[in-house]
Short mmCIF file of C-alpha atoms in Angstrom, two decimals:
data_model
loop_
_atom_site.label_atom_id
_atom_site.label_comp_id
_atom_site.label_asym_id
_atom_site.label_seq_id
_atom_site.Cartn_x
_atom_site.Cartn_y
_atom_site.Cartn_z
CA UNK A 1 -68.10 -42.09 57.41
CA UNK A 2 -65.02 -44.33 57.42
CA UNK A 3 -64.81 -47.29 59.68
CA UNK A 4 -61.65 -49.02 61.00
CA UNK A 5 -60.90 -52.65 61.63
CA UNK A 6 -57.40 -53.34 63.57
CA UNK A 7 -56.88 -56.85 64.30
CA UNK A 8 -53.94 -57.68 66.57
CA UNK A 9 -51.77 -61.15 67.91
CA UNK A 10 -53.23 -62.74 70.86
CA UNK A 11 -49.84 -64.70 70.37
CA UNK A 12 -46.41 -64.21 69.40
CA UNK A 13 -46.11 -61.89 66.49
CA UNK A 14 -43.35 -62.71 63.57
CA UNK A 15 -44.14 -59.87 61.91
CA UNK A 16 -43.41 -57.64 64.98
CA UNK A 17 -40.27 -59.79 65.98
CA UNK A 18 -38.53 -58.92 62.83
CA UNK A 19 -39.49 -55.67 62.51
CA UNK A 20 -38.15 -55.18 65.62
CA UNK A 21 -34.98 -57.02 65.14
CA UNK A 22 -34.34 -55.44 61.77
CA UNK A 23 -34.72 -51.84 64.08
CA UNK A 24 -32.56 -52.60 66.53
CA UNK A 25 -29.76 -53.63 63.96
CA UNK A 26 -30.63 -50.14 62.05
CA UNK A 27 -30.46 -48.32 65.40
CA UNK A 28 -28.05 -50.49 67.83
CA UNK A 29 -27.20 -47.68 70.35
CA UNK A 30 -31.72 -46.62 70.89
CA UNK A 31 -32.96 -48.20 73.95
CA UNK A 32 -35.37 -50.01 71.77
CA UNK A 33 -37.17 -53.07 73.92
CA UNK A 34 -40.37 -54.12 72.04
CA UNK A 35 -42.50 -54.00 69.19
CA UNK A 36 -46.21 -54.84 68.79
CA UNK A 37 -48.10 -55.07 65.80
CA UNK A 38 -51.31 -53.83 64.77
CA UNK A 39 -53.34 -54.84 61.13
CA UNK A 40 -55.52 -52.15 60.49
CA UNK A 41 -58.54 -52.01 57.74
CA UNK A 42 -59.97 -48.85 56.52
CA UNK A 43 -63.27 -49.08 55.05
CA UNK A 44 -64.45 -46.17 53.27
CA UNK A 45 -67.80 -47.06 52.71
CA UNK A 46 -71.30 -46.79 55.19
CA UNK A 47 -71.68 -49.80 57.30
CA UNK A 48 -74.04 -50.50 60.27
CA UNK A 49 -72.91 -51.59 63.67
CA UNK A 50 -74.20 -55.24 62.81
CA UNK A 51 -72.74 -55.21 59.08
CA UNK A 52 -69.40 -53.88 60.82
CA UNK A 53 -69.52 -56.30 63.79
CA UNK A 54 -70.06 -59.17 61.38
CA UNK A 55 -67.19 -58.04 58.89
CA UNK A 56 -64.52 -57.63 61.59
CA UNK A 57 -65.33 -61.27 62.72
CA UNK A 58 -64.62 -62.63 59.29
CA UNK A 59 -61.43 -60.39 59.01
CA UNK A 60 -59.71 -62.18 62.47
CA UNK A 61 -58.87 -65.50 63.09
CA UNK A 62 -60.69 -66.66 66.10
CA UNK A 63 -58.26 -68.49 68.11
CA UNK A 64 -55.28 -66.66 67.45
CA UNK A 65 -56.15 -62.71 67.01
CA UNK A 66 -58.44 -60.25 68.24
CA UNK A 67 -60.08 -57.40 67.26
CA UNK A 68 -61.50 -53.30 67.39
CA UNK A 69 -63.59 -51.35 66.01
CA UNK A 70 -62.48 -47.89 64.68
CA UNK A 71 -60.45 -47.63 68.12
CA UNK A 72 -56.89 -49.26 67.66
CA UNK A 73 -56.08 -51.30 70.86
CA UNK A 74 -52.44 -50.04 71.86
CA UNK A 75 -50.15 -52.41 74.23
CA UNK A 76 -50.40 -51.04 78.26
CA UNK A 77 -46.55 -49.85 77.75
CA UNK A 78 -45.27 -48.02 74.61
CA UNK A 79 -43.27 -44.93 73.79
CA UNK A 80 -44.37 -44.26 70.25
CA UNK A 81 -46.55 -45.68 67.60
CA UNK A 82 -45.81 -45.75 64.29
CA UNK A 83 -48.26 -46.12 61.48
CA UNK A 84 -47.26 -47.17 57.63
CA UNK A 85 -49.89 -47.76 54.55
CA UNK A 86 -49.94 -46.88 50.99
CA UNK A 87 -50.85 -43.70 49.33
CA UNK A 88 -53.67 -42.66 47.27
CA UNK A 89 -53.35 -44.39 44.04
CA UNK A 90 -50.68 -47.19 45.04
CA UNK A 91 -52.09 -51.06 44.26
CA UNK A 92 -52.83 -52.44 48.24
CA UNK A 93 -52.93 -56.41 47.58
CA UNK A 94 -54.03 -56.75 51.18
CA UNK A 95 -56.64 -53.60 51.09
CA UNK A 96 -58.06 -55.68 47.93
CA UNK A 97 -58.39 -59.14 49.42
CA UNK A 98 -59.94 -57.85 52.41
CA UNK A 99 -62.57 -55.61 50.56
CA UNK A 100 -63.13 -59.05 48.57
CA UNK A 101 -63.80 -61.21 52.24
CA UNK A 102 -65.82 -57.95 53.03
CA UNK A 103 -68.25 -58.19 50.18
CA UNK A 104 -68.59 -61.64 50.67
CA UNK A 105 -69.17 -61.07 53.97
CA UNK A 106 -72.35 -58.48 53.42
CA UNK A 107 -73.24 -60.25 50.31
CA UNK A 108 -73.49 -56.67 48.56
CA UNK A 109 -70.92 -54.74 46.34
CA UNK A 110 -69.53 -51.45 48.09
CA UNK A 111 -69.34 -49.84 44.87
CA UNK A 112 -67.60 -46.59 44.55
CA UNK A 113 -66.56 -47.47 48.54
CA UNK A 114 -62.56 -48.76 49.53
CA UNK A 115 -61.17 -50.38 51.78
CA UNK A 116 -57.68 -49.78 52.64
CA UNK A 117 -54.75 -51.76 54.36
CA UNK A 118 -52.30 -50.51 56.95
CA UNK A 119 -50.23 -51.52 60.06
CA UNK A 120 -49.63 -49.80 63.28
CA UNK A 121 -45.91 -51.07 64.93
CA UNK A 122 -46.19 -50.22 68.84
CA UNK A 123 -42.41 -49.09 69.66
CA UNK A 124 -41.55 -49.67 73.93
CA UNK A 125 -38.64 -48.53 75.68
CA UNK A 126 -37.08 -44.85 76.43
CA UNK A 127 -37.22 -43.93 72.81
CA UNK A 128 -36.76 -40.05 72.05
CA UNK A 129 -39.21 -38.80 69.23
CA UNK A 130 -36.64 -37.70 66.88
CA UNK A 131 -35.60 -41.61 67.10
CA UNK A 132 -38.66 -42.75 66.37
CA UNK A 133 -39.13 -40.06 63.28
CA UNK A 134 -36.26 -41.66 61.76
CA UNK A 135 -37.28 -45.49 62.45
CA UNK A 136 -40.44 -44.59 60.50
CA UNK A 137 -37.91 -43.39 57.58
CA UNK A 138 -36.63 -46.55 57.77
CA UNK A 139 -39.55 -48.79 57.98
CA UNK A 140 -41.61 -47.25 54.50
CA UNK A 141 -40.63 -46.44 50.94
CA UNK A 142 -41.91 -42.43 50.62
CA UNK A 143 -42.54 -43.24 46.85
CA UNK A 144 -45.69 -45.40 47.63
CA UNK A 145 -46.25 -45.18 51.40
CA UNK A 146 -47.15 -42.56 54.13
CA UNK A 147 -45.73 -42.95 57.91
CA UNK A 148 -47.32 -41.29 60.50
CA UNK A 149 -45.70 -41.43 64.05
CA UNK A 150 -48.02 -40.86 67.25
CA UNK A 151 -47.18 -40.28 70.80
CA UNK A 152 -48.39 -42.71 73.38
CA UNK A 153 -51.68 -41.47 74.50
CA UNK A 154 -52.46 -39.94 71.28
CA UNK A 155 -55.43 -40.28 69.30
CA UNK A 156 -54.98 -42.36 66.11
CA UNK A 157 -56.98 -40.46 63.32
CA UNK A 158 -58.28 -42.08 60.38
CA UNK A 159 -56.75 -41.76 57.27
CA UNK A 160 -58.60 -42.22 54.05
CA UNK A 161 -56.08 -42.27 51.19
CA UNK A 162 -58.62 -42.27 48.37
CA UNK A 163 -58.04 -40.63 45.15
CA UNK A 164 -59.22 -37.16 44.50
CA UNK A 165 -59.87 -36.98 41.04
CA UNK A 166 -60.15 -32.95 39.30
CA UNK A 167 -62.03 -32.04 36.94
CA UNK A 168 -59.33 -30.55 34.14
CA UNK A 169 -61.14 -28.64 31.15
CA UNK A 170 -57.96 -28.05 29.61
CA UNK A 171 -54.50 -29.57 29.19
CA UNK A 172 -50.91 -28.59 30.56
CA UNK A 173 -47.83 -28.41 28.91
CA UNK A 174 -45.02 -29.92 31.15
CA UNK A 175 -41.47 -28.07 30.83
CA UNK A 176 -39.33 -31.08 30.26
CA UNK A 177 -36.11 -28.79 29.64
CA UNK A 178 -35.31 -28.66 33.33
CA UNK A 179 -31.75 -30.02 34.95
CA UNK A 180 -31.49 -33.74 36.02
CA UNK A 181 -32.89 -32.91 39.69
CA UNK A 182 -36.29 -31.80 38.94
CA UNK A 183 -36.75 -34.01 36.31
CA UNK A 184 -36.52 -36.93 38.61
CA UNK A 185 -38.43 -35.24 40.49
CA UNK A 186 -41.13 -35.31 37.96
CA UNK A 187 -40.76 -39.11 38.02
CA UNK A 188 -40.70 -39.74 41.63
CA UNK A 189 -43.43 -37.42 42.81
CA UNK A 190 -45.74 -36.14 39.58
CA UNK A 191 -46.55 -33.46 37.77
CA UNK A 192 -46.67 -29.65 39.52
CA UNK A 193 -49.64 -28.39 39.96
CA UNK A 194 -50.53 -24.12 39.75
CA UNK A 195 -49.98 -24.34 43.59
CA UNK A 196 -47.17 -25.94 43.94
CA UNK A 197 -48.34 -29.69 44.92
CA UNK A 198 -47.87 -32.86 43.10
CA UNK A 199 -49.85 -35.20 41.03
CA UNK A 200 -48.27 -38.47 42.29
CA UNK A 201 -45.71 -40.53 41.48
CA UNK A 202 -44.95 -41.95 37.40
CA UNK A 203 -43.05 -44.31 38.21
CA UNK A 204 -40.89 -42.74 35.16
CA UNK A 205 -36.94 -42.83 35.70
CA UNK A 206 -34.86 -40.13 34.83
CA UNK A 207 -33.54 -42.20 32.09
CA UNK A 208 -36.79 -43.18 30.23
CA UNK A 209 -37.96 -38.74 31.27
CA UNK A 210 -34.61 -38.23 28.94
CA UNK A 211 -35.80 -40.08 26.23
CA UNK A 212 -39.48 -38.93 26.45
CA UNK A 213 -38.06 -35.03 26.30
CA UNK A 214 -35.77 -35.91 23.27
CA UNK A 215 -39.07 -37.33 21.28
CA UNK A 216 -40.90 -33.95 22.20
CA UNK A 217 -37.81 -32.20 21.11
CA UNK A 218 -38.12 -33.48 17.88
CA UNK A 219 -41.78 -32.66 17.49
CA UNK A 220 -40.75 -29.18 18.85
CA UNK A 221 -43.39 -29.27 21.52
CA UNK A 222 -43.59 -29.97 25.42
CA UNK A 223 -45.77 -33.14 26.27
CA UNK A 224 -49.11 -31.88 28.00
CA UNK A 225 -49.69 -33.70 31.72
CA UNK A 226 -52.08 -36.08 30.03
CA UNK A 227 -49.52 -37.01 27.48
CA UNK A 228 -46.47 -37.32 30.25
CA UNK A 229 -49.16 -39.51 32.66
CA UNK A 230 -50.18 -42.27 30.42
CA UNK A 231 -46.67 -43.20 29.61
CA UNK A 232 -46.55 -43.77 33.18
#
């Protein structure tokens, strides 16, 4: 069972003052007031009440912050809440230090276990939904981040992004003789799976996809998925 950590400002935020300035500039004619913000850790990995205690102590500065467990303390007054961190697969510098203090912490490795970083921005003022849909938009890259918006009141579930690794007996070949749109598309959100979903991004512009189908085009082939993914 995953457990989370969200440590919040017992003082003035600079974080949430320039998100919140950089919104209102985005969206000058929303009646936008306020902006809280929320650190969040995700740890995917079992943990007793006392190990868990102990670990969300070491991840807050005493004086300054203050902290929950697996419940996200909201503001008394908000609209909307939005929530931003990275998807499966995508390097999280913060999710990695913070396992790091974590192990120290228990004095144990959590192995296969992860520990993941997010941040929950607490939006006041008479905000429609549709408003706050598209300051989300604004406020992560879809490429290597989720955004999940909540309604006040709502219940903040969870989210794991671990990677789900398939067992593949065989190979694919990958139709690389496509027009420029789902090629890039190839690049920006993976390979297709037989039901329709995607692998993840390659991080593989259309520019450097052109020049990977013309060397396949010479050998008179199609890459297979493995092939196209470690040239990512």
């Amino acid at each position: 069972m995953a457990n989370r950590i969200a440590v919040s400002s017992k003082v003035e935020d600079a974080r949430a003052e320039s998100l919140l300035r950089n919104l209102k500039a985005l969206f000058p004619k929303s009646a936008l007031e306020g902006a809280s913000y929320v650190q969040a850790y995700t740890i995917d990995a079992k943990l007793s009440p006392q190990e868990l205690q102990s670990v969300a102590e070491r991840l807050t500065h005493p004086v300054t912050e203050t902290y929950s467990t697996d419940k996200v303390s909201a503001p008394e007054k908000y609209s909307y809440a939005i929530e931003i961190g990275y998807l499966p697969g995508v390097t999280d510098n913060v999710g990695h230090t913070a396992r790091q203090t974590i192990e120290d912490c228990l004095g144990r490795n959590l192995g296969d276990g992860g520990v993941y970083s997010s941040y929950f921005l607490f939006l006041s003022g008479a905000i429609s939904e549709e408003e706050a849909h598209k300051m989300a938009r604004e406020l992560h890259n879809p490429l290597i981040e989720r955004a999940t918006v909540y309604r006040n009141g709502a219940d903040y579930k969870i989210i794991v992004p671990r990677v789900e690794l398939h067992e593949h007996t065989t190979t694919d070949e990958v139709n690389l003789e496509i027009d420029d749109t789902e090629l890039a598309r190839i690049g920006k959100e993976g390979v297709r799976n037989a039901d329709g979903t995607r692998r993840g991004p390659l991080s593989l512009s259309l520019k450097q996809l052109k020049v990977i189908r013309d060397h396949f085009k010479k050998q008179k082939r199609n890459p297979t998925d493995i092939e196209l993914e470690s040239l990512a």
